[in-house]
PDB file of C-alpha atoms in Angstrom:
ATOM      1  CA  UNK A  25      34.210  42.169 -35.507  1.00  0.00           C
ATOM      2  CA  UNK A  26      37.862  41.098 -35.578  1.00  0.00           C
ATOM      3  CA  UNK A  27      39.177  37.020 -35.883  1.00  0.00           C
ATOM      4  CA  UNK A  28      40.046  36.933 -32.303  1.00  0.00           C
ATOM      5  CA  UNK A  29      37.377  38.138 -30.877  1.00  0.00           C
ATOM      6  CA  UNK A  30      35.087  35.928 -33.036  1.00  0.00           C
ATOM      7  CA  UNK A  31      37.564  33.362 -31.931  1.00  0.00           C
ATOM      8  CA  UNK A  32      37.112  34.541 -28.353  1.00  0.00           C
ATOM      9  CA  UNK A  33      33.242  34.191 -28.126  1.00  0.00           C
ATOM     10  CA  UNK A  34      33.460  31.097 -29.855  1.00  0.00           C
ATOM     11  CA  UNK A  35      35.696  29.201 -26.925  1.00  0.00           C
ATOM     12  CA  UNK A  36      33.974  31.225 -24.387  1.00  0.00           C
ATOM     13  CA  UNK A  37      33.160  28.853 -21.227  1.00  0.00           C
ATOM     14  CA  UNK A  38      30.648  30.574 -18.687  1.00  0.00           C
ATOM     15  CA  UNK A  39      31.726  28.407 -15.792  1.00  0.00           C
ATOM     16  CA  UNK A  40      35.617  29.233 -16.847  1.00  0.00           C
ATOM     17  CA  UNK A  41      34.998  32.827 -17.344  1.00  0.00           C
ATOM     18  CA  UNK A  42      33.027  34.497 -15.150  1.00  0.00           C
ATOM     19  CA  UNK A  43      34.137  33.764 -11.632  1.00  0.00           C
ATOM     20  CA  UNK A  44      37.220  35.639 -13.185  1.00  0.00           C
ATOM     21  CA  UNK A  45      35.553  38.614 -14.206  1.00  0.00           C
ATOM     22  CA  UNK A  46      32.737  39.297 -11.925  1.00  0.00           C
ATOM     23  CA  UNK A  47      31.807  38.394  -8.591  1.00  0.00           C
ATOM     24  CA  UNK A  48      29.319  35.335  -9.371  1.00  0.00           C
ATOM     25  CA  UNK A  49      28.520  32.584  -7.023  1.00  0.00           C
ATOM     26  CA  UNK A  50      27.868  29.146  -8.023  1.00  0.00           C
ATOM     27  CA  UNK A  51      23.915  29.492  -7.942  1.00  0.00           C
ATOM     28  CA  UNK A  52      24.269  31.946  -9.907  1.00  0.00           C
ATOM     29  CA  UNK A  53      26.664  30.517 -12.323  1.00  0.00           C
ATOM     30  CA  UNK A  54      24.546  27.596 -13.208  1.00  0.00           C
ATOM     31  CA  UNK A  55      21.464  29.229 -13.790  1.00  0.00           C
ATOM     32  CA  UNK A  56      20.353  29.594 -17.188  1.00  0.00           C
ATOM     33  CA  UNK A  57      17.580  31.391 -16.911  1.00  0.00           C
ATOM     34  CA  UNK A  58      16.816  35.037 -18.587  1.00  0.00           C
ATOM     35  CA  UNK A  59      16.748  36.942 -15.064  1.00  0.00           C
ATOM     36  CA  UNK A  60      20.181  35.801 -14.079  1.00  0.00           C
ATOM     37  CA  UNK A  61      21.371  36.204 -17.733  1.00  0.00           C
ATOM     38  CA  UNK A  62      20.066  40.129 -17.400  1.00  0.00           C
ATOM     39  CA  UNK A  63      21.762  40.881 -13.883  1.00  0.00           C
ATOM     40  CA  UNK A  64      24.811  39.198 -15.437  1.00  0.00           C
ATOM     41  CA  UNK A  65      25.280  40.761 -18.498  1.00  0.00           C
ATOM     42  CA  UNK A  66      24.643  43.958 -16.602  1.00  0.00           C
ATOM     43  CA  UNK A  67      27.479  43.405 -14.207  1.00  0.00           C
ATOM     44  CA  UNK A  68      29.526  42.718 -17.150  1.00  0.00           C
ATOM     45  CA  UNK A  69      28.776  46.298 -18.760  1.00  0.00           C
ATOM     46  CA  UNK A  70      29.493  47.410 -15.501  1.00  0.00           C
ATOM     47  CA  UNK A  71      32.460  45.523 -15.167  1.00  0.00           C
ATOM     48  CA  UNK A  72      33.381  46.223 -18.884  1.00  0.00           C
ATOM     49  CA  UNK A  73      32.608  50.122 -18.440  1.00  0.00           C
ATOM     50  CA  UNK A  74      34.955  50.517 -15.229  1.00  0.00           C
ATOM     51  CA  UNK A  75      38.099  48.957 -17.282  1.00  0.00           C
ATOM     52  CA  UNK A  76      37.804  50.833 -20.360  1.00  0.00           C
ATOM     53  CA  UNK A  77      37.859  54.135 -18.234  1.00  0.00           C
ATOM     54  CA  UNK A  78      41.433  52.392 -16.623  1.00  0.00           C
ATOM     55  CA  UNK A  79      42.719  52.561 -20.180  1.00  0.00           C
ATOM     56  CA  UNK A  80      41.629  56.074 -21.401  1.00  0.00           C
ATOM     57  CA  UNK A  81      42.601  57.150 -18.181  1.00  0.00           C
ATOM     58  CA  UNK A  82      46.125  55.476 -18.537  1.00  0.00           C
ATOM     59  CA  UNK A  83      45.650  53.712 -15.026  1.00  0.00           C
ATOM     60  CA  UNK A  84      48.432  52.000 -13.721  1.00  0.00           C
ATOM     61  CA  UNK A  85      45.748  49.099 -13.316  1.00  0.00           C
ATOM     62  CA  UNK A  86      44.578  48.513 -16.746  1.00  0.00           C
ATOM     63  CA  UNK A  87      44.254  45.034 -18.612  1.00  0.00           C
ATOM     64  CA  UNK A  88      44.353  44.364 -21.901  1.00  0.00           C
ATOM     65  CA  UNK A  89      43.233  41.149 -21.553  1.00  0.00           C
ATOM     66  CA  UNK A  90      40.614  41.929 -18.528  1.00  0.00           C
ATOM     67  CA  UNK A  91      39.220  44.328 -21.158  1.00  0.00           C
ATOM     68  CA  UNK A  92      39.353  42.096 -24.093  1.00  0.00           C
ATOM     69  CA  UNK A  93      37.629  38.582 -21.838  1.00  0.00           C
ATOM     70  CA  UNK A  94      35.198  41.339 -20.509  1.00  0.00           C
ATOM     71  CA  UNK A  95      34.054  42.167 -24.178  1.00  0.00           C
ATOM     72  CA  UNK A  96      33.762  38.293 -25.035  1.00  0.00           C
ATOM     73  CA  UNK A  97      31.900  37.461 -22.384  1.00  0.00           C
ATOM     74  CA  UNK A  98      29.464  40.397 -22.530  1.00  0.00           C
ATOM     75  CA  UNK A  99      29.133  39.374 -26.403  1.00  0.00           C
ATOM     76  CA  UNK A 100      28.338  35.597 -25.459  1.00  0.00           C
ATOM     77  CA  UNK A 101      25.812  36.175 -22.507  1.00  0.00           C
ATOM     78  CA  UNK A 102      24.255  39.167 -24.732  1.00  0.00           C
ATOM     79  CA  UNK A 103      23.477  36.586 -27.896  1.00  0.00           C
ATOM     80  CA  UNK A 104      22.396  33.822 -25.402  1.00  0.00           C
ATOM     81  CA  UNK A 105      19.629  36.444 -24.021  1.00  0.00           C
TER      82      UNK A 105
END
């Protein structure tokens, strides 16, 4: 695992984060709890999954930085499971 994502994980903030990366709503958001973790993490792969076939594809869309929050914040909600 590379410094900055280490880094990345590390400063992660769930209620910063994820209303920019998935659609969440606030009950949601502030549950804790290991069902709402699971459908989480799994829109995150899905989320995750859908930009890194932007970038092989060479969409006009793609993020860099989309891709790289996406893989933080899968990497935080997956060691919090």
């Amino acid at each position: 695992m590379t410094e900055t994502r280490r880094s990345g994980i590390a400063a992660y903030d769930r209620e910063r984060a994820l209303p920019r990366l998935i659609a969440i709503g606030p009950s949601e958001l502030h549950d804790r709890g290991p069902d709402i973790r699971r459908k989480i993490v799994a829109r995150l792969i899905r989320a995750w999954r859908a930009e890194r076939r932007r970038g092989i594809a060479g969409h006009w869309a793609y993020d860099l930085n989309r891709h790289l929050a996406l893989s933080q914040a899968l990497a935080a909600e997956s060691r919090s499971l």
